[in-house]
Short mmCIF file of C-alpha atoms in Angstrom, two decimals:
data_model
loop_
_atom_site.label_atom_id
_atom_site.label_comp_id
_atom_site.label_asym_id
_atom_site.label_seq_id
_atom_site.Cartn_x
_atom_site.Cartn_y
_atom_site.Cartn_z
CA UNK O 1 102.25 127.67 69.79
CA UNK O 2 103.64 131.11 68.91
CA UNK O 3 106.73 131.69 66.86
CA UNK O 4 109.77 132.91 68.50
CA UNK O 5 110.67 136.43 67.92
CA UNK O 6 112.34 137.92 65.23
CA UNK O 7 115.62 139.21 64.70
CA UNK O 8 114.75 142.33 62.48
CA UNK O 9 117.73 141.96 59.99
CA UNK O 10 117.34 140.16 56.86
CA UNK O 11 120.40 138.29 57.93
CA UNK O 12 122.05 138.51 61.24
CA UNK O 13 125.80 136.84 59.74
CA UNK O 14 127.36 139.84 60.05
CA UNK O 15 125.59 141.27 63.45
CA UNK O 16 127.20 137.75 64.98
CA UNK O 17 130.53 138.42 63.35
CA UNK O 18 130.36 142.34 64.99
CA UNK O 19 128.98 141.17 68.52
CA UNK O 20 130.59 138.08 68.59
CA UNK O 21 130.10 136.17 71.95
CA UNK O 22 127.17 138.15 73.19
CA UNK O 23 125.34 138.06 69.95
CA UNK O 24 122.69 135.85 71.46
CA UNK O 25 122.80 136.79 74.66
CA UNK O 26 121.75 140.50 73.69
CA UNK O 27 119.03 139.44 71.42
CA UNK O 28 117.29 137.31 74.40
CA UNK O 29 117.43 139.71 76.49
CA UNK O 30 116.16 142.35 74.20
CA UNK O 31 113.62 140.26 73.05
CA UNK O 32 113.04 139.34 76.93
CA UNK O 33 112.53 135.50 76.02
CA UNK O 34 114.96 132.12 75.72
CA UNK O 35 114.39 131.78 72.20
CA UNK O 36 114.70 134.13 68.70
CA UNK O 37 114.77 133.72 64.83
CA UNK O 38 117.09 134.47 62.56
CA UNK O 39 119.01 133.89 59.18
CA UNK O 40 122.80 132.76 59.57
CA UNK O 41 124.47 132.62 56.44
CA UNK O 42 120.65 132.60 55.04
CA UNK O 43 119.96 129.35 56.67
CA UNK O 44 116.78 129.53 58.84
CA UNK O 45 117.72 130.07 62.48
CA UNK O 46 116.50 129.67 65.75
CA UNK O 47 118.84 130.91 68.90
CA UNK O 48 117.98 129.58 72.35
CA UNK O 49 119.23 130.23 75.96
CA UNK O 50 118.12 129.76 79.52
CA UNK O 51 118.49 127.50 81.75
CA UNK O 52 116.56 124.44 79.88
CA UNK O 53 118.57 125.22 76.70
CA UNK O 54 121.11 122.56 76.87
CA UNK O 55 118.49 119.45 77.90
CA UNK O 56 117.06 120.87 74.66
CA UNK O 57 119.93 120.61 72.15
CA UNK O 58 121.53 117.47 73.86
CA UNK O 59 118.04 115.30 73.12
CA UNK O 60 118.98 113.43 69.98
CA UNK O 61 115.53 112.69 69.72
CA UNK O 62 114.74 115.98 68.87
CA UNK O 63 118.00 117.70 66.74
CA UNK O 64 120.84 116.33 65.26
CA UNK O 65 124.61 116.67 64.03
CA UNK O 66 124.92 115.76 60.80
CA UNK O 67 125.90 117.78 57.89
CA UNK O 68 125.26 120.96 60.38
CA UNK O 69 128.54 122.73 61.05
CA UNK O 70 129.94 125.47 58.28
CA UNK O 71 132.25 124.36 56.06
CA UNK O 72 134.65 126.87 57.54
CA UNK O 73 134.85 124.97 60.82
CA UNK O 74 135.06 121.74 58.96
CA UNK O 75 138.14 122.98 56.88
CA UNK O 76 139.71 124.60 60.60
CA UNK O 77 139.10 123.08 63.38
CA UNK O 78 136.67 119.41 63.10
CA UNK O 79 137.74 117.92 59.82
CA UNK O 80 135.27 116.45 57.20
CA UNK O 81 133.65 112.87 58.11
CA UNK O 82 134.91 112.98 61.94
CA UNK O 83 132.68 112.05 65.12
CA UNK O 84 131.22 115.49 65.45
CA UNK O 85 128.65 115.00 62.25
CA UNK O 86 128.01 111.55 63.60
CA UNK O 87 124.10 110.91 64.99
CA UNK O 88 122.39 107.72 66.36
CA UNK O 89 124.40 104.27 66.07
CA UNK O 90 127.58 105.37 64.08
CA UNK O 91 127.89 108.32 66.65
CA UNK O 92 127.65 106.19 69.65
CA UNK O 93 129.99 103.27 67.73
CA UNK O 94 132.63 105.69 67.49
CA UNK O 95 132.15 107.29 70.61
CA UNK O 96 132.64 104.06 72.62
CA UNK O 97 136.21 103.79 71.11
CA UNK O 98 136.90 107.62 72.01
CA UNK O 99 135.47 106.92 75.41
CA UNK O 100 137.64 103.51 75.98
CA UNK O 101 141.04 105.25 75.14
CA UNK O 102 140.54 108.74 76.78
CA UNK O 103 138.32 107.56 79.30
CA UNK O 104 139.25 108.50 83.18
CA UNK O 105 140.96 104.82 83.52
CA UNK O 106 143.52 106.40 80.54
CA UNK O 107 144.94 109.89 83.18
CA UNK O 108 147.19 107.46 84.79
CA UNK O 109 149.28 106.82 81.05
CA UNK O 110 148.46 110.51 80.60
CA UNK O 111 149.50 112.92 83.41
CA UNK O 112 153.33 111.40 84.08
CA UNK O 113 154.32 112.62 80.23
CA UNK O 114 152.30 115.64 80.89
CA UNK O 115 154.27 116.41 84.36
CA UNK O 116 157.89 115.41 82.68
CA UNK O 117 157.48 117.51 79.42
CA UNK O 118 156.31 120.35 81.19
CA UNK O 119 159.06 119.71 83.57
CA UNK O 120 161.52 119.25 80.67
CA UNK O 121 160.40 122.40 79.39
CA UNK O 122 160.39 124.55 83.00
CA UNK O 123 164.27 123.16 83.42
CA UNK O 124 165.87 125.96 81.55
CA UNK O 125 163.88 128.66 82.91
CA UNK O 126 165.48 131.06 85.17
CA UNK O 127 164.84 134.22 87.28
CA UNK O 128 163.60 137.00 85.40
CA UNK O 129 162.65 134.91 82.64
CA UNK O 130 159.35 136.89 80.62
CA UNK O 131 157.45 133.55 79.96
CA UNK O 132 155.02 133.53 77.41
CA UNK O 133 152.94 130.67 79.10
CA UNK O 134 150.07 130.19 75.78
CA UNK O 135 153.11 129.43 73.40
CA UNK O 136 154.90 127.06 75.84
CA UNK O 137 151.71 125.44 76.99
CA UNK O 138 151.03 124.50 73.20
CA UNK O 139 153.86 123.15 72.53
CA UNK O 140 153.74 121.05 76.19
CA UNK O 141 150.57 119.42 75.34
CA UNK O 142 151.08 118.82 71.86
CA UNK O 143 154.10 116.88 72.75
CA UNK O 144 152.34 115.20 75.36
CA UNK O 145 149.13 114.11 73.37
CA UNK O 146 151.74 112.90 70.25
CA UNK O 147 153.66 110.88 72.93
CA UNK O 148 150.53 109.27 74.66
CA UNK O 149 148.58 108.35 71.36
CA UNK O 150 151.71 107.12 70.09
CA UNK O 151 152.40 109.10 67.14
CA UNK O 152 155.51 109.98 66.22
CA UNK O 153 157.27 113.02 66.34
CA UNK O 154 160.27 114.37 65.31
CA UNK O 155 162.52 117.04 67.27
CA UNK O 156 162.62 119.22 64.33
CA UNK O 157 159.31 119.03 63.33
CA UNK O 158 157.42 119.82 66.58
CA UNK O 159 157.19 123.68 66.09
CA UNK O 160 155.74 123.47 62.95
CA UNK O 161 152.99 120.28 64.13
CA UNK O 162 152.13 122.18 67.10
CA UNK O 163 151.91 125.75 65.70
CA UNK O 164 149.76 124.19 63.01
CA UNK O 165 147.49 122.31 65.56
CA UNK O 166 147.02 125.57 67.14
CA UNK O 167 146.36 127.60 64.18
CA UNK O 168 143.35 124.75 63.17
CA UNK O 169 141.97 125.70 66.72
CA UNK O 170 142.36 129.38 66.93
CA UNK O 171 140.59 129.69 63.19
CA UNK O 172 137.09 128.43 64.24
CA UNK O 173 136.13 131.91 64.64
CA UNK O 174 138.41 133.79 62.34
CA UNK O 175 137.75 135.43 59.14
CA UNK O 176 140.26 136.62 56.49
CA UNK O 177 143.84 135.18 57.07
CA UNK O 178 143.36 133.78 60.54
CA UNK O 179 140.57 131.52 59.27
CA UNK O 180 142.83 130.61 55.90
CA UNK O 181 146.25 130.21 58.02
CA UNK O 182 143.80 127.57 60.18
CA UNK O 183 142.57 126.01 56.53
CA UNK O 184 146.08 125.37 55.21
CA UNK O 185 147.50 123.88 58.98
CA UNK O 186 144.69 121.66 58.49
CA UNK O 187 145.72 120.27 55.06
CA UNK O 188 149.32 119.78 56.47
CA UNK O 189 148.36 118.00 59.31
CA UNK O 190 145.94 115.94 57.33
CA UNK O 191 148.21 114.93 55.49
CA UNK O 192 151.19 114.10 57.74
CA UNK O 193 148.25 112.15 59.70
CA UNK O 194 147.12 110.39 56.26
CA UNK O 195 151.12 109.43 56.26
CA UNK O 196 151.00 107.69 59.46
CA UNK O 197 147.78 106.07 59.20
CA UNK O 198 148.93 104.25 56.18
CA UNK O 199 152.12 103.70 57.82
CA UNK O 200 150.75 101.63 60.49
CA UNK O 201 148.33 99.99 57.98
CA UNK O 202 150.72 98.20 56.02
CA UNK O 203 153.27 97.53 59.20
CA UNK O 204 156.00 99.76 57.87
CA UNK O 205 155.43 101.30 61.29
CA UNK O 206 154.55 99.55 64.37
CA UNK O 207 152.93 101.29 67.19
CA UNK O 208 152.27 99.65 70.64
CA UNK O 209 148.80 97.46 69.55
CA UNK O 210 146.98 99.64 72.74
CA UNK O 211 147.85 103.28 71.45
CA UNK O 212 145.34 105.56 70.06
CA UNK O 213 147.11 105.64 66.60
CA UNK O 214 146.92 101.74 66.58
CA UNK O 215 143.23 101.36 67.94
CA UNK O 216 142.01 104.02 65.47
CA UNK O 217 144.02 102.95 62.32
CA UNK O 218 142.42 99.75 62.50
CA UNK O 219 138.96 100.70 64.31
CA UNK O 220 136.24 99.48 61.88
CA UNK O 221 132.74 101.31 61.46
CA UNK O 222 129.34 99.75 62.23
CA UNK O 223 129.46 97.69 58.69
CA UNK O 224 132.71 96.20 59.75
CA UNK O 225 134.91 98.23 57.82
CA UNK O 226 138.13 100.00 57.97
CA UNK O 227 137.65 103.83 58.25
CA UNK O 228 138.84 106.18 55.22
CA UNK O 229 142.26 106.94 55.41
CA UNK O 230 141.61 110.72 55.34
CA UNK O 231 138.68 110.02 58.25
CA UNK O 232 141.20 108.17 60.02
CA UNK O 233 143.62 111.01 59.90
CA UNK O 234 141.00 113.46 61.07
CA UNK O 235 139.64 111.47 64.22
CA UNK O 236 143.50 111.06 64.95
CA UNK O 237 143.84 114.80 64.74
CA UNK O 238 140.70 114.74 67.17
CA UNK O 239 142.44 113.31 69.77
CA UNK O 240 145.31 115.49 69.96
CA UNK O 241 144.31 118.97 68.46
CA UNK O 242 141.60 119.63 71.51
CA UNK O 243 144.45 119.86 74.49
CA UNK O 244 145.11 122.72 72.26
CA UNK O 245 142.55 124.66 73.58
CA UNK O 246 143.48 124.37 77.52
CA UNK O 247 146.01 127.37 77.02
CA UNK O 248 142.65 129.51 76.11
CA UNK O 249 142.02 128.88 80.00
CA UNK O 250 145.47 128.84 81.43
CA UNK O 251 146.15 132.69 81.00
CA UNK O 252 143.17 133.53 82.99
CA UNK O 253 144.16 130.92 85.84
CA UNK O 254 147.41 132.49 85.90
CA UNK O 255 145.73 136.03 86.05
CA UNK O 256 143.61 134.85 88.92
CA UNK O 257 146.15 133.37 91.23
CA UNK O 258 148.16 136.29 90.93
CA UNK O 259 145.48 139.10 91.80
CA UNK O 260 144.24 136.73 95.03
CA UNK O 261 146.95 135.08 97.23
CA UNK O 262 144.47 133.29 99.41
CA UNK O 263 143.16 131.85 96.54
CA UNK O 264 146.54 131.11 95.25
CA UNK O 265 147.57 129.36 98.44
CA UNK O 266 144.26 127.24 98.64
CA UNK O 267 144.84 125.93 95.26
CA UNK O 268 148.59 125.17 95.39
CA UNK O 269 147.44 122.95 98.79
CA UNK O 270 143.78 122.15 98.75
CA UNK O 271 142.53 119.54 96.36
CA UNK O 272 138.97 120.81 96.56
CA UNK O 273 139.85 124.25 95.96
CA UNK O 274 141.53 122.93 92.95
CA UNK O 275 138.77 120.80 91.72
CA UNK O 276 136.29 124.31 92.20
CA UNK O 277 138.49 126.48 90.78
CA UNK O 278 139.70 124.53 87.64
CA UNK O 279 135.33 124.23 86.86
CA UNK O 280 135.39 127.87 87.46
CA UNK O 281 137.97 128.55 84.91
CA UNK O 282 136.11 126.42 82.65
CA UNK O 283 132.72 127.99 83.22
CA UNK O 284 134.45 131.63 83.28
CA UNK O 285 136.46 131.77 80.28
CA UNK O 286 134.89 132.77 76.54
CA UNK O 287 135.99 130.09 74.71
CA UNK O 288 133.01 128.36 72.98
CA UNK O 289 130.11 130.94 72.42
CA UNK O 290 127.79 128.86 70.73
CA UNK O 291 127.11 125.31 69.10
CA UNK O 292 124.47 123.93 66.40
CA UNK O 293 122.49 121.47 65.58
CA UNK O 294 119.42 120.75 63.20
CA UNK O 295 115.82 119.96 64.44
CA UNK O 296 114.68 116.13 63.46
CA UNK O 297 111.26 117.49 63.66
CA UNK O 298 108.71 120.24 64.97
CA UNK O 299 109.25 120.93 68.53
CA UNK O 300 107.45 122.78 70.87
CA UNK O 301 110.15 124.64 73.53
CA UNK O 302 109.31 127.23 76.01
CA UNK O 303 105.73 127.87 74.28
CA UNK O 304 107.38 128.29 71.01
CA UNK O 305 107.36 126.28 67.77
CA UNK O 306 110.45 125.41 66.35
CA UNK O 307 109.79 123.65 62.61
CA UNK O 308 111.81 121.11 61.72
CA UNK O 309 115.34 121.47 59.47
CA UNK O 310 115.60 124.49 61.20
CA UNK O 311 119.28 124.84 62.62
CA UNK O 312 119.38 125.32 66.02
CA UNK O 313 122.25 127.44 67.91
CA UNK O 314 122.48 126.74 71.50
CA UNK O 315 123.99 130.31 73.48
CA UNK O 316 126.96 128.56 75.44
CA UNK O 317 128.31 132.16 76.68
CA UNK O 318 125.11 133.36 77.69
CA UNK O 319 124.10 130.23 79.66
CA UNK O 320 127.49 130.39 81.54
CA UNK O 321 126.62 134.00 82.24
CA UNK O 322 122.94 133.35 83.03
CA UNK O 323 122.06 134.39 86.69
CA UNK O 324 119.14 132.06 86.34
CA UNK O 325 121.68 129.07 86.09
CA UNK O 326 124.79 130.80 87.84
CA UNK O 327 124.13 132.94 90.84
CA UNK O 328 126.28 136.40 90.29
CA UNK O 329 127.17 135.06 87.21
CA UNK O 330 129.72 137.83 86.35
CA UNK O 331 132.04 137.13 88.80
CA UNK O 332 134.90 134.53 89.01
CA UNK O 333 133.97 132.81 92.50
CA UNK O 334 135.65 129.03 92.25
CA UNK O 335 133.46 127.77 95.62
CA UNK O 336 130.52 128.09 93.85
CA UNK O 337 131.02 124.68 92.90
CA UNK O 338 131.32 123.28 96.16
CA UNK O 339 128.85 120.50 96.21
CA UNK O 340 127.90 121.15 92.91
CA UNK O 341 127.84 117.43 91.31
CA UNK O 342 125.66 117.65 88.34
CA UNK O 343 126.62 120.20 85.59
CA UNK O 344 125.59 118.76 82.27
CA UNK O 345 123.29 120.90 81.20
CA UNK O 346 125.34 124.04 82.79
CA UNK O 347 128.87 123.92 81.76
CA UNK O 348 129.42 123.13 78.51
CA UNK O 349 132.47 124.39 77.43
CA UNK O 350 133.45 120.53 76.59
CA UNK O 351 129.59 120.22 75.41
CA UNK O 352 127.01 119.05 77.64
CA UNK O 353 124.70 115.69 78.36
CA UNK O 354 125.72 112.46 78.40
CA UNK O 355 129.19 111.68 76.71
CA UNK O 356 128.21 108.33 75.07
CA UNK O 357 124.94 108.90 73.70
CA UNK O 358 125.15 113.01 73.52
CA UNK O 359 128.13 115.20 71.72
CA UNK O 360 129.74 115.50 75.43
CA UNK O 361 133.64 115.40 74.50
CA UNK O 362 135.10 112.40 75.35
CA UNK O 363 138.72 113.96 76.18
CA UNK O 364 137.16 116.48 79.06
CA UNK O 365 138.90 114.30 82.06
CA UNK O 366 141.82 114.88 79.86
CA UNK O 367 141.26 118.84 79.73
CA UNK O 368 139.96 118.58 83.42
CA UNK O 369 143.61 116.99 84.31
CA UNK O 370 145.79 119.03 82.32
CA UNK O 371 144.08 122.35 83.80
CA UNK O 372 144.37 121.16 87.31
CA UNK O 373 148.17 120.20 86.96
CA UNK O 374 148.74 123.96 85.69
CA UNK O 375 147.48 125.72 87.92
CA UNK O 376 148.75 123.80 90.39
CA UNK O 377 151.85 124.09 88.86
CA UNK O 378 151.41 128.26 88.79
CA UNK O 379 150.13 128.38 92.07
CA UNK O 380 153.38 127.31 93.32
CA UNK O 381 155.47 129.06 90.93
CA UNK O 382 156.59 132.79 91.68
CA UNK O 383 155.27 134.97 89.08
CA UNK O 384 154.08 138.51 87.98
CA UNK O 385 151.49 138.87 85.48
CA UNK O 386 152.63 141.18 82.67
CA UNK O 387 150.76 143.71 82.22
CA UNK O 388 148.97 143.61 85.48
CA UNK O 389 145.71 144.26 84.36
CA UNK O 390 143.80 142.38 81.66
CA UNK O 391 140.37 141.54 79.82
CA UNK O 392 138.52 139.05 77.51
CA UNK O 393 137.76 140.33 74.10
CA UNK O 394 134.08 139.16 73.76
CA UNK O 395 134.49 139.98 69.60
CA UNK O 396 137.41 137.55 69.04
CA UNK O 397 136.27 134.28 68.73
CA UNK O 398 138.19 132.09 70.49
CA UNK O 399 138.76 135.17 73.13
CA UNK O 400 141.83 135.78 74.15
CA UNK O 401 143.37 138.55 76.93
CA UNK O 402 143.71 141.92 75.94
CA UNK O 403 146.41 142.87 75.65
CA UNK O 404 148.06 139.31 75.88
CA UNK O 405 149.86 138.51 79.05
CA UNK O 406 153.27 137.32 80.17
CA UNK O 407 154.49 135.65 83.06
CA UNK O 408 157.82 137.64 85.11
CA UNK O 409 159.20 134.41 87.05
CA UNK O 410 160.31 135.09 89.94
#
């Protein structure tokens, strides 16, 4: 086995902070091969891509979670002690609770507050109206995920939750005072979180005895014991601060449906069209660019030798743009996913394999119904984009449209 090739820089932190989603992507291609070596923050690296990437990184077998992800997305967007540095039994322990109350048996409790606080929201809107749709989306689904889960939530205070829920979100990728503003929404919603949690352990508060703040208060670990406090609060924060990400996609499905009226018509009416196009959105958009892991042992990949501890960082953007995977990758073409049933391995914006015994996210069928109801919801709705014309900034991590866009209702 031969070594993957290697990045020439001494460290390759900064390159990834400069190039930001097509760091890896460029590198593979340069290098003309699905896997390269490199330092990242002067940890030993190896990069990999292609279209048997994903089966790769999702074999627990052969890499693993814990203790892997900087301490900079720890403090922003997972938390400390959460399910995403879980691996083996205490991941899959954990998961099956995740998985029974956000499961696809939980859209029917989910999607009637989702369609009457969105509704309660749209009821003031009039003609003309300049609509910032990301801002009011946040503050939609936070509402919705506090009502669902049970947690409660003042009138006055749900600004400040849900800007803070977003700021933990859009600070995975941030440096300076975007990734601080993310650290200190964090502690604030830790510790309102710690406030209910303890609240419902001692029965000064009583939540229905089926809601996610109920199940997960009192969920106990493999050992039989309570969780933390402060892990409790952060895998409470894990169900609700994710559906802060589906605005990330919704300005690009608004953008869409207003540059193609067929398309726009199909998915107001068609349920198929809907089901393709809400993927496509999902496979289109730069939101994750890459994940990690740690190799359990040596592994030969691709003709390559891997050693073991070495952290592995799995190319998410580049596999979604992979014309080896995606044929005419570049463009945004919802059918492409007509008859299209198995994806794990492909689209792994919500991560990819299986999502009990892998790191798939157990709250996709929530993001999956939340994105179809919007733009659903836009593709009935008259609208101009403002401006007209937009584009991804593949150096901001999470992306966002440049410049930002507004919605003229109509």
């Amino acid at each position: 086995m031969k070594e993957p090739p290697r990045d020439p820089f001494p460290d390759s932190t900064v390159a990834l902070a400069w190039e930001g989603y097509r760091f890896a992507s460029n590198r593979l291609r340069r290098f003309g091969t699905d896997a390269f070596s490199c330092r990242l923050m002067m940890k030993k690296a190896v990069c990999i891509g292609g279209p048997a990437a994903a089966a790769l990184f999702y074999d627990s077998g052969s890499v693993e979670r814990k203790d892997v992800a900087p301490g900079r997305i720890e403090k922003t967007l997972l938390g400390q002690g959460g399910i995403h540095g879980l691996d083996g039994l205490a991941h899959r322990h954990r998961k099956e609770m995740y998985l029974e109350l956000m499961g696809p048996q939980s859209l029917s409790s989910f999607t009637p507050i989702l369609v009457r606080t969105w509704r309660e929201a749209a009821a003031s809107w009039q003609p003309g109206t300049r609509l910032n749709l990301f801002s009011e989306a946040q503050t939609v689904l936070f509402r919705t995920m506090c009502e669902w889960a049970g947690i409660p939530l003042g009138p006055r205070e749900t600004q400040q939750r849900a800007a803070d829920a977003a700021a933990m979100v859009d600070a995975f990728g941030g440096i300076a005072w975007r990734n601080w503003k993310g650290r200190f929404a964090r502690r604030r919603s830790e510790r309102w979180m710690h406030g209910i949690v303890s609240a419902t352990r001692d029965r000064t508060s009583a939540p229905s005895p089926t809601s996610a703040l109920a199940r997960i208060a009192n969920f106990r670990d493999v050992d039989g014991n309570l969780l933390p406090a402060e892990v409790t609060a952060v895998e409470l924060l894990n169900v609700i601060r994710p559906a802060l990400a589906i605005p990330y996609f919704l300005d690009l499905a608004a953008l869409k449906l207003s540059e193609i009226s067929e398309m726009r018509d199909q998915v107001a009416s068609n349920d198929e069209m809907l089901d393709c196009f809400v993927q496509e959105l999902r496979r289109f958009c730069p939101f994750t660019p890459f994940l990690g892991a740690r190799s359990r042992r040596e592994i030969a990949w691709q003709g390559f030798r891997i050693p073991s501890d070495t952290l592995v960082v799995l190319d998410v953007y580049g596999i979604h743009r992979d014309e080896r995977v995606w044929q005419n990758a570049a463009a945004f073409a919802p059918l492409r996913f007509q008859g299209v049933g198995d994806y794990r391995f492909s689209l792994l914006q919500q991560g990819g394999g299986d999502h009990l015994s892998g790191h798939r996210c157990a709250g996709e069928w929530f993001t999956i119904e939340a994105l179809k109801f919007f733009s659903r919801e836009l593709a009935r709705m008259p609208y101009a984009v403002i401006p007209a014309s937009s584009s991804f900034s593949l150096t901001r991590i999470p992306s966002r449209l440049i410049p930002p866009v507004a919605l003229r209702l109509g």
